[in-house]
Amino acid sequence: MMKLSPLSTKALEALGAYHYLSASQLHKAGVGASVRSAREKALQPLVKRPRPLVHCQPFGWVAGRGRLESIYQLTPLGARTLAEIWRCHESEIRYPKTKLKFQRDYEHRKGVIDIHIAFRNWAGRSEDRDILSFDPYYFRPRKRPLPQFRFKPNPSLPVD
């Protein structure tokens, strides 16, 4: 098993739970004393390794909003490392298998993750609450066929 700081270990565990995170979301999830410490002390050591455990997807500037936050996700090696930490089989770790595709729905996905973080924080405040699962829409298989529509001509309508 690799040597990781406690903060980096918590960051890996948070990525295992939430799948995608920005530095500010990582801080909301309880990693780091500030957003800066979450980014620099927890995430950067995982990203800047010779074989990274975490992938970083930077985003550019948006007019009227400024620079969008980078989004982080586990790499396959990060998932294997997390499986060692959690003492489970690697197949039990759900993580994005491909690079991020956040361009079209950046705000929406960040919002879904913010809700997930708030929900877990709320549940963690009481021993009576336990989250069995949270199903983010972006992991659902796209193999379900789209509905097919067939239009039959209506014989009572005049034809031009």
XYZ file of N, CA, C and O in Angstrom:
640
model
N 0.844 -1.186 0.000
C 0.000 0.000 0.000
C 0.887 1.246 0.000
O 1.941 1.262 0.604
N 0.427 2.280 -0.674
C 1.177 3.525 -0.781
C 1.085 4.327 0.501
O 0.102 4.249 1.222
N 2.118 5.128 0.742
C 2.107 6.030 1.879
C 1.396 7.305 1.467
O 1.797 7.970 0.530
N 0.316 7.623 2.151
C -0.439 8.844 1.889
C -0.650 9.588 3.192
O -0.774 8.968 4.254
N -0.728 10.900 3.103
C -1.027 11.688 4.298
C -2.480 11.440 4.690
O -3.301 11.049 3.858
N -2.831 11.678 5.947
C -4.231 11.504 6.355
C -5.190 12.384 5.545
O -6.296 11.966 5.216
N -4.739 13.589 5.187
C -5.585 14.492 4.412
C -5.807 13.957 2.995
O -6.919 14.000 2.473
N -4.757 13.429 2.377
C -4.896 12.851 1.035
C -5.759 11.588 1.070
O -6.526 11.328 0.142
N -5.645 10.819 2.142
C -6.490 9.629 2.290
C -7.955 10.028 2.388
O -8.816 9.424 1.749
N -8.242 11.086 3.175
C -9.626 11.573 3.267
C -10.124 12.082 1.919
O -11.286 11.902 1.573
N -9.234 12.699 1.134
C -9.624 13.185 -0.200
C -9.970 12.012 -1.109
O -10.969 12.063 -1.841
N -9.170 10.942 -1.071
C -9.490 9.751 -1.871
C -10.833 9.160 -1.455
O -11.631 8.767 -2.312
N -11.074 9.087 -0.155
C -12.343 8.539 0.324
C -13.525 9.411 -0.107
O -14.572 8.898 -0.480
N -13.342 10.731 -0.085
C -14.417 11.627 -0.532
C -14.673 11.446 -2.023
O -15.823 11.417 -2.463
N -13.621 11.299 -2.818
C -13.802 11.062 -4.256
C -14.473 9.714 -4.504
O -15.225 9.560 -5.458
N -14.201 8.737 -3.651
C -14.873 7.451 -3.765
C -16.365 7.556 -3.472
O -17.175 6.856 -4.064
N -16.731 8.471 -2.579
C -18.136 8.644 -2.221
C -18.889 9.528 -3.212
O -20.029 9.245 -3.560
N -18.240 10.602 -3.692
C -18.939 11.599 -4.513
C -18.584 11.544 -6.001
O -19.233 12.216 -6.794
N -17.546 10.844 -6.367
C -17.127 10.605 -7.756
C -16.441 11.802 -8.411
O -15.412 11.644 -9.032
N -17.030 12.967 -8.364
C -16.432 14.194 -8.913
C -16.457 15.243 -7.812
O -17.470 15.389 -7.125
N -15.375 15.997 -7.661
C -15.351 17.057 -6.656
C -14.466 18.206 -7.109
O -13.419 17.983 -7.725
N -14.870 19.413 -6.759
C -13.990 20.567 -6.884
C -13.317 20.746 -5.522
O -13.709 20.100 -4.540
N -12.345 21.638 -5.425
C -11.669 21.860 -4.145
C -12.643 22.410 -3.105
O -12.598 22.018 -1.936
N -13.550 23.297 -3.521
C -14.509 23.853 -2.551
C -15.489 22.775 -2.076
O -15.878 22.751 -0.905
N -15.879 21.873 -2.960
C -16.769 20.779 -2.552
C -16.038 19.811 -1.631
O -16.630 19.287 -0.686
N -14.759 19.580 -1.888
C -13.967 18.709 -1.022
C -13.920 19.298 0.391
O -14.067 18.577 1.378
N -13.751 20.617 0.476
C -13.751 21.278 1.782
C -15.117 21.144 2.458
O -15.204 20.861 3.656
N -16.218 21.309 1.690
C -17.573 21.140 2.250
C -17.785 19.711 2.751
O -18.541 19.484 3.684
N -17.101 18.752 2.117
C -17.219 17.353 2.518
C -16.370 17.035 3.755
O -16.339 15.899 4.208
N -15.661 18.046 4.267
C -14.926 17.861 5.511
C -13.453 17.587 5.361
O -12.801 17.149 6.304
N -12.894 17.852 4.190
C -11.463 17.627 3.963
C -10.758 18.973 3.914
O -11.059 19.807 3.066
N -9.843 19.189 4.824
C -9.050 20.417 4.833
C -9.698 21.518 5.644
O -10.920 21.621 5.741
N -8.835 22.368 6.218
C -9.311 23.481 7.033
C -9.843 24.617 6.169
O -10.606 25.453 6.641
N -9.443 24.654 4.905
C -9.904 25.676 3.974
C -9.908 25.079 2.570
O -9.399 23.978 2.349
N -10.460 25.836 1.635
C -10.469 25.379 0.245
C -9.034 25.258 -0.259
O -8.677 24.296 -0.943
N -8.204 26.224 0.106
C -6.802 26.204 -0.331
C -6.068 24.976 0.208
O -5.327 24.321 -0.510
N -6.286 24.653 1.466
C -5.609 23.477 2.030
C -6.142 22.191 1.407
O -5.396 21.241 1.190
N -7.435 22.151 1.094
C -7.995 20.969 0.422
C -7.335 20.781 -0.938
O -6.999 19.664 -1.322
N -7.149 21.882 -1.662
C -6.552 21.797 -2.993
C -5.050 21.484 -2.913
O -4.565 20.576 -3.570
N -4.318 22.244 -2.101
C -2.860 22.155 -2.110
C -2.305 21.008 -1.267
O -1.293 20.419 -1.631
N -2.937 20.697 -0.145
C -2.390 19.663 0.737
C -3.024 18.298 0.544
O -2.411 17.285 0.872
N -4.266 18.270 0.048
C -4.943 16.975 -0.126
C -4.915 16.512 -1.575
O -4.558 15.369 -1.861
N -5.299 17.391 -2.517
C -5.439 16.965 -3.912
C -4.136 16.996 -4.709
O -3.856 16.052 -5.458
N -3.367 18.063 -4.568
C -2.161 18.187 -5.403
C -1.173 17.031 -5.225
O -0.619 16.554 -6.214
N -0.941 16.527 -3.995
C -0.056 15.361 -3.883
C -0.582 14.124 -4.626
O 0.191 13.281 -5.065
N -1.892 14.031 -4.787
C -2.478 12.887 -5.494
C -2.412 13.069 -7.012
O -2.320 12.094 -7.755
N -2.452 14.315 -7.450
C -2.434 14.625 -8.891
C -1.010 14.631 -9.437
O -0.762 14.169 -10.554
N -0.066 15.120 -8.661
C 1.299 15.342 -9.157
C 2.244 14.165 -8.957
O 3.440 14.309 -9.092
N 1.717 13.007 -8.672
C 2.540 11.802 -8.541
C 2.971 11.336 -9.922
O 2.313 11.652 -10.916
N 4.049 10.555 -10.013
C 4.421 9.999 -11.325
C 3.288 9.168 -11.935
O 3.062 9.205 -13.131
N 2.584 8.420 -11.092
C 1.371 7.694 -11.522
C 0.232 8.264 -10.698
O -0.018 7.824 -9.575
N -0.482 9.255 -11.232
C -1.490 9.969 -10.425
C -2.629 9.078 -9.953
O -3.061 8.169 -10.659
N -3.097 9.384 -8.751
C -4.252 8.689 -8.185
C -5.540 9.447 -8.496
O -6.630 8.893 -8.382
N -5.387 10.706 -8.867
C -6.524 11.577 -9.143
C -6.253 12.344 -10.433
O -5.146 12.810 -10.660
N -7.289 12.457 -11.262
C -7.211 13.234 -12.497
C -7.844 14.601 -12.252
O -8.889 14.697 -11.607
N -7.218 15.657 -12.761
C -7.740 17.012 -12.634
C -8.171 17.509 -14.007
O -7.394 17.436 -14.958
N -9.399 18.004 -14.102
C -9.909 18.587 -15.350
C -10.082 20.086 -15.132
O -11.018 20.514 -14.471
N -9.150 20.892 -15.671
C -9.320 22.342 -15.522
C -10.350 22.871 -16.521
O -10.560 22.285 -17.582
N -11.005 23.955 -16.163
C -11.974 24.608 -17.030
C -11.535 26.042 -17.238
O -10.826 26.607 -16.429
N -11.989 26.637 -18.277
C -11.579 27.994 -18.616
C -12.458 29.062 -17.991
O -13.173 28.826 -17.030
N -12.391 30.212 -18.606
C -13.152 31.375 -18.165
C -14.516 31.392 -18.824
O -14.669 31.004 -19.973
N -15.490 31.871 -18.082
C -16.829 32.066 -18.617
C -17.166 33.541 -18.412
O -17.010 34.061 -17.296
N -17.615 34.188 -19.467
C -17.935 35.606 -19.381
C -18.954 35.861 -18.278
O -19.963 35.171 -18.173
N -18.669 36.838 -17.462
C -19.580 37.199 -16.379
C -19.451 36.344 -15.132
O -20.045 36.649 -14.111
N -18.686 35.258 -15.196
C -18.541 34.357 -14.047
C -17.101 34.242 -13.589
O -16.831 33.922 -12.457
N -16.174 34.377 -14.523
C -14.768 34.196 -14.196
C -14.331 32.767 -14.461
O -14.970 32.033 -15.201
N -13.239 32.381 -13.826
C -12.692 31.039 -14.027
C -13.507 30.006 -13.258
O -13.781 30.175 -12.076
N -13.880 28.928 -13.944
C -14.602 27.835 -13.296
C -13.613 26.961 -12.534
O -12.459 26.806 -12.942
N -14.069 26.368 -11.450
C -13.206 25.495 -10.646
C -12.857 24.221 -11.407
O -13.671 23.692 -12.162
N -11.663 23.710 -11.162
C -11.267 22.417 -11.716
C -12.053 21.327 -11.000
O -12.420 21.466 -9.840
N -12.287 20.235 -11.715
C -13.002 19.091 -11.147
C -12.035 17.912 -11.087
O -11.271 17.675 -12.021
N -12.078 17.171 -9.988
C -11.186 16.047 -9.749
C -11.980 14.751 -9.739
O -13.131 14.722 -9.319
N -11.333 13.662 -10.174
C -11.944 12.337 -10.152
C -10.850 11.301 -9.957
O -9.671 11.561 -10.210
N -11.225 10.115 -9.502
C -10.274 9.029 -9.305
C -9.773 8.490 -10.644
O -10.522 8.444 -11.620
N -8.518 8.065 -10.662
C -7.981 7.313 -11.786
C -8.130 5.823 -11.435
O -8.436 5.483 -10.290
N -7.895 4.912 -12.378
C -7.950 3.482 -12.029
C -6.990 3.118 -10.884
O -7.351 2.336 -10.002
N -5.799 3.715 -10.871
C -4.861 3.450 -9.771
C -5.403 4.014 -8.458
O -5.255 3.398 -7.401
N -6.058 5.166 -8.519
C -6.676 5.738 -7.331
C -7.783 4.845 -6.792
O -7.929 4.681 -5.581
N -8.553 4.238 -7.687
C -9.618 3.317 -7.258
C -9.014 2.072 -6.613
O -9.536 1.574 -5.607
N -7.916 1.551 -7.187
C -7.258 0.383 -6.575
C -6.719 0.728 -5.188
O -6.836 -0.058 -4.247
N -6.128 1.914 -5.069
C -5.600 2.351 -3.773
C -6.731 2.511 -2.756
O -6.597 2.106 -1.601
N -7.851 3.080 -3.190
C -9.000 3.239 -2.302
C -9.553 1.882 -1.877
O -9.946 1.693 -0.726
N -9.550 0.912 -2.778
C -10.005 -0.439 -2.428
C -9.105 -1.043 -1.345
O -9.592 -1.728 -0.450
N -7.809 -0.772 -1.426
C -6.891 -1.243 -0.375
C -7.201 -0.560 0.957
O -7.179 -1.200 2.004
N -7.473 0.743 0.908
C -7.768 1.495 2.133
C -9.053 0.972 2.771
O -9.117 0.772 3.980
N -10.081 0.760 1.958
C -11.371 0.295 2.456
C -11.417 -1.220 2.643
O -12.437 -1.758 3.075
N -10.355 -1.916 2.266
C -10.264 -3.374 2.369
C -11.456 -4.055 1.684
O -12.198 -4.829 2.293
N -11.612 -3.724 0.421
C -12.679 -4.321 -0.370
C -12.119 -4.644 -1.757
O -10.966 -4.326 -2.059
N -12.918 -5.282 -2.565
C -12.494 -5.596 -3.929
C -12.624 -4.341 -4.786
O -13.532 -3.531 -4.592
N -11.729 -4.197 -5.727
C -11.721 -3.021 -6.606
C -13.047 -2.844 -7.361
O -13.473 -1.719 -7.625
N -13.719 -3.934 -7.680
C -14.989 -3.845 -8.412
C -16.092 -3.172 -7.590
O -17.093 -2.734 -8.145
N -15.914 -3.087 -6.279
C -16.904 -2.445 -5.427
C -16.785 -0.924 -5.419
O -17.666 -0.237 -4.920
N -15.697 -0.402 -5.963
C -15.481 1.040 -6.024
C -16.090 1.566 -7.310
O -15.652 1.213 -8.400
N -17.128 2.404 -7.178
C -17.730 3.041 -8.357
C -16.992 4.339 -8.614
O -16.894 5.177 -7.714
N -16.467 4.481 -9.802
C -15.765 5.710 -10.163
C -15.888 5.906 -11.671
O -16.135 4.946 -12.399
N -15.748 7.127 -12.148
C -15.856 7.372 -13.585
C -14.707 6.702 -14.329
O -13.544 6.907 -13.995
N -15.022 5.887 -15.303
C -13.998 5.144 -16.039
C -13.391 5.967 -17.168
O -12.350 5.629 -17.695
N -14.047 7.039 -17.563
C -13.536 7.901 -18.628
C -13.301 9.299 -18.078
O -13.771 9.635 -16.983
N -12.591 10.099 -18.859
C -12.330 11.477 -18.442
C -13.647 12.246 -18.402
O -14.628 11.886 -19.019
N -13.635 13.354 -17.692
C -14.820 14.172 -17.473
C -15.469 14.646 -18.750
O -14.797 14.960 -19.711
N -16.773 14.706 -18.705
C -17.550 15.310 -19.782
C -18.507 16.287 -19.131
O -19.698 16.075 -19.093
N -17.959 17.342 -18.579
C -18.723 18.311 -17.798
C -19.052 19.568 -18.594
O -19.704 20.444 -18.091
N -18.562 19.706 -19.805
C -18.652 20.970 -20.513
C -20.082 21.490 -20.641
O -20.330 22.663 -20.446
N -21.023 20.644 -20.975
C -22.387 21.104 -21.241
C -23.206 21.320 -19.978
O -24.108 22.139 -19.966
N -22.935 20.556 -18.955
C -23.783 20.639 -17.761
C -22.961 20.822 -16.488
O -23.259 20.240 -15.461
N -21.946 21.673 -16.552
C -21.044 21.921 -15.433
C -21.819 22.314 -14.169
O -21.657 21.700 -13.115
N -22.649 23.343 -14.275
C -23.389 23.829 -13.100
C -24.357 22.780 -12.560
O -24.503 22.629 -11.353
N -25.011 22.071 -13.457
C -25.977 21.062 -13.021
C -25.283 19.933 -12.251
O -25.730 19.542 -11.172
N -24.201 19.420 -12.803
C -23.499 18.327 -12.104
C -22.925 18.792 -10.780
O -22.964 18.067 -9.794
N -22.362 20.009 -10.754
C -21.867 20.528 -9.477
C -23.013 20.646 -8.478
O -22.840 20.357 -7.295
N -24.184 21.045 -8.951
C -25.345 21.144 -8.069
C -25.779 19.795 -7.521
O -26.111 19.677 -6.341
N -25.758 18.768 -8.365
C -26.106 17.411 -7.910
C -25.122 16.957 -6.829
O -25.507 16.391 -5.806
N -23.845 17.239 -7.033
C -22.826 16.850 -6.056
C -22.988 17.654 -4.768
O -22.851 17.109 -3.663
N -23.325 18.952 -4.877
C -23.572 19.759 -3.678
C -24.739 19.194 -2.864
O -24.689 19.148 -1.633
N -25.790 18.754 -3.551
C -26.931 18.143 -2.862
C -26.497 16.853 -2.170
O -26.875 16.594 -1.023
N -25.691 16.046 -2.849
C -25.203 14.796 -2.267
C -24.386 15.080 -1.002
O -24.559 14.413 0.031
N -23.510 16.084 -1.061
C -22.692 16.444 0.107
C -23.590 16.916 1.249
O -23.434 16.485 2.397
N -24.534 17.797 0.946
C -25.436 18.306 1.988
C -26.266 17.177 2.596
O -26.473 17.135 3.814
N -26.714 16.247 1.759
C -27.500 15.117 2.234
C -26.680 14.245 3.181
O -27.149 13.856 4.256
N -25.445 13.944 2.812
C -24.588 13.131 3.688
C -24.251 13.868 4.983
O -24.191 13.255 6.049
N -24.009 15.180 4.881
C -23.725 15.964 6.095
C -24.933 15.966 7.026
O -24.793 15.838 8.236
N -26.136 16.112 6.452
C -27.358 16.081 7.248
C -27.521 14.718 7.917
O -27.827 14.632 9.104
N -27.316 13.656 7.176
C -27.472 12.309 7.726
C -26.420 12.030 8.795
O -26.692 11.321 9.771
N -25.233 12.595 8.643
C -24.164 12.370 9.605
C -24.370 13.048 10.943
O -23.691 12.727 11.922
N -25.319 13.979 11.021
C -25.575 14.681 12.274
C -26.442 13.891 13.242
O -26.674 14.323 14.359
N -26.929 12.736 12.820
C -27.774 11.918 13.689
C -27.416 10.451 13.499
O -27.178 9.998 12.386
N -27.395 9.720 14.588
C -27.099 8.295 14.506
C -28.261 7.499 13.930
O -28.102 6.356 13.524
N -29.444 8.095 13.920
C -30.638 7.409 13.425
C -30.715 7.387 11.901
O -31.551 6.691 11.337
N -29.879 8.166 11.241
C -29.944 8.260 9.785
C -28.763 7.550 9.152
O -27.633 7.702 9.587
N -29.060 6.812 8.116
C -28.005 6.121 7.378
C -28.373 6.137 5.900
O -29.501 5.795 5.532
N -27.446 6.544 5.055
C -27.696 6.572 3.616
C -27.242 5.237 3.041
O -26.067 4.883 3.124
N -28.166 4.504 2.475
C -27.826 3.221 1.879
C -27.233 3.400 0.493
O -26.319 2.683 0.104
N -27.775 4.345 -0.268
C -27.197 4.638 -1.584
C -27.683 5.990 -2.061
O -28.698 6.502 -1.590
N -26.931 6.555 -2.957
C -27.296 7.799 -3.630
C -27.000 7.557 -5.095
O -25.871 7.224 -5.453
N -28.005 7.680 -5.927
C -27.852 7.329 -7.340
C -27.736 8.578 -8.206
O -28.747 9.153 -8.595
N -26.502 9.029 -8.489
C -26.373 10.166 -9.394
C -26.692 9.716 -10.815
O -26.320 8.626 -11.235
N -27.369 10.554 -11.544
C -27.838 10.178 -12.879
C -26.703 9.895 -13.846
O -26.871 9.163 -14.803
N -25.518 10.444 -13.606
C -24.450 10.331 -14.596
C -23.754 8.975 -14.603
O -22.855 8.758 -15.392
N -24.174 8.034 -13.764
C -23.617 6.686 -13.821
C -24.571 5.686 -14.447
O -24.273 4.523 -14.540
N -25.733 6.116 -14.828
C -26.697 5.191 -15.418
C -26.251 4.798 -16.813
O -25.794 5.634 -17.586
N -26.393 3.539 -17.139
C -25.978 3.120 -18.477
C -26.847 3.769 -19.540
O -28.038 3.935 -19.365
N -26.225 4.135 -20.630
C -26.942 4.786 -21.723
C -27.411 3.771 -22.756
O -27.686 4.114 -23.881
N -27.490 2.521 -22.379
C -27.871 1.478 -23.320
C -29.378 1.330 -23.448
O -29.840 0.551 -24.246
N -30.116 2.046 -22.622
C -31.566 1.992 -22.754
C -31.954 2.662 -24.065
O -31.527 3.774 -24.337
N -32.756 2.005 -24.871
C -33.118 2.626 -26.151
C -34.031 3.824 -25.941
O -34.862 3.837 -25.041
N -33.840 4.813 -26.776
C -34.737 5.960 -26.755
C -36.066 5.541 -27.365
O -36.104 4.690 -28.250
N -37.150 6.115 -26.915
C -38.444 5.720 -27.480
C -38.508 6.080 -28.960
O -38.046 7.131 -29.377
N -39.064 5.174 -29.703
C -39.225 5.380 -31.144
C -40.670 5.756 -31.419
O -41.580 5.123 -30.902
N -40.859 6.772 -32.222
C -42.200 7.212 -32.572
C -42.426 6.975 -34.052
O -41.563 7.252 -34.877
N -43.604 6.483 -34.362
C -43.997 6.304 -35.760
C -45.277 7.091 -35.962
O -46.203 6.996 -35.159
N -45.296 7.836 -37.008
C -46.477 8.628 -37.314
C -47.207 7.989 -38.483
O -46.636 7.781 -39.542
N -48.458 7.683 -38.248
C -49.287 7.142 -39.322
C -50.093 8.291 -39.911
O -50.600 9.135 -39.175
N -50.221 8.329 -41.206
C -51.022 9.395 -41.793
C -52.486 9.222 -41.393
O -52.987 8.117 -41.306
N -53.124 10.324 -41.137
C -54.526 10.321 -40.756
C -55.362 10.405 -42.039
O -55.298 11.398 -42.760
N -56.152 9.403 -42.358
C -56.896 9.399 -43.625
C -57.972 10.468 -43.681
O -58.423 10.843 -44.747
N -58.392 10.999 -42.536
C -59.460 11.998 -42.566
C -58.936 13.400 -42.900
O -59.702 14.287 -43.183
N -57.605 13.567 -42.848
C -57.034 14.863 -43.192
C -56.808 14.962 -44.697
O -56.364 14.002 -45.323
N -57.040 16.136 -45.264
C -56.796 16.284 -46.705
C -55.287 16.295 -46.996
O -54.497 16.765 -46.208
N -54.935 15.723 -48.121
C -53.533 15.669 -48.556
C -53.326 16.791 -49.560
O -54.132 16.962 -50.475
N -52.259 17.533 -49.419
C -51.968 18.620 -50.377
C -51.520 18.130 -51.713
O -50.865 17.253 -51.968
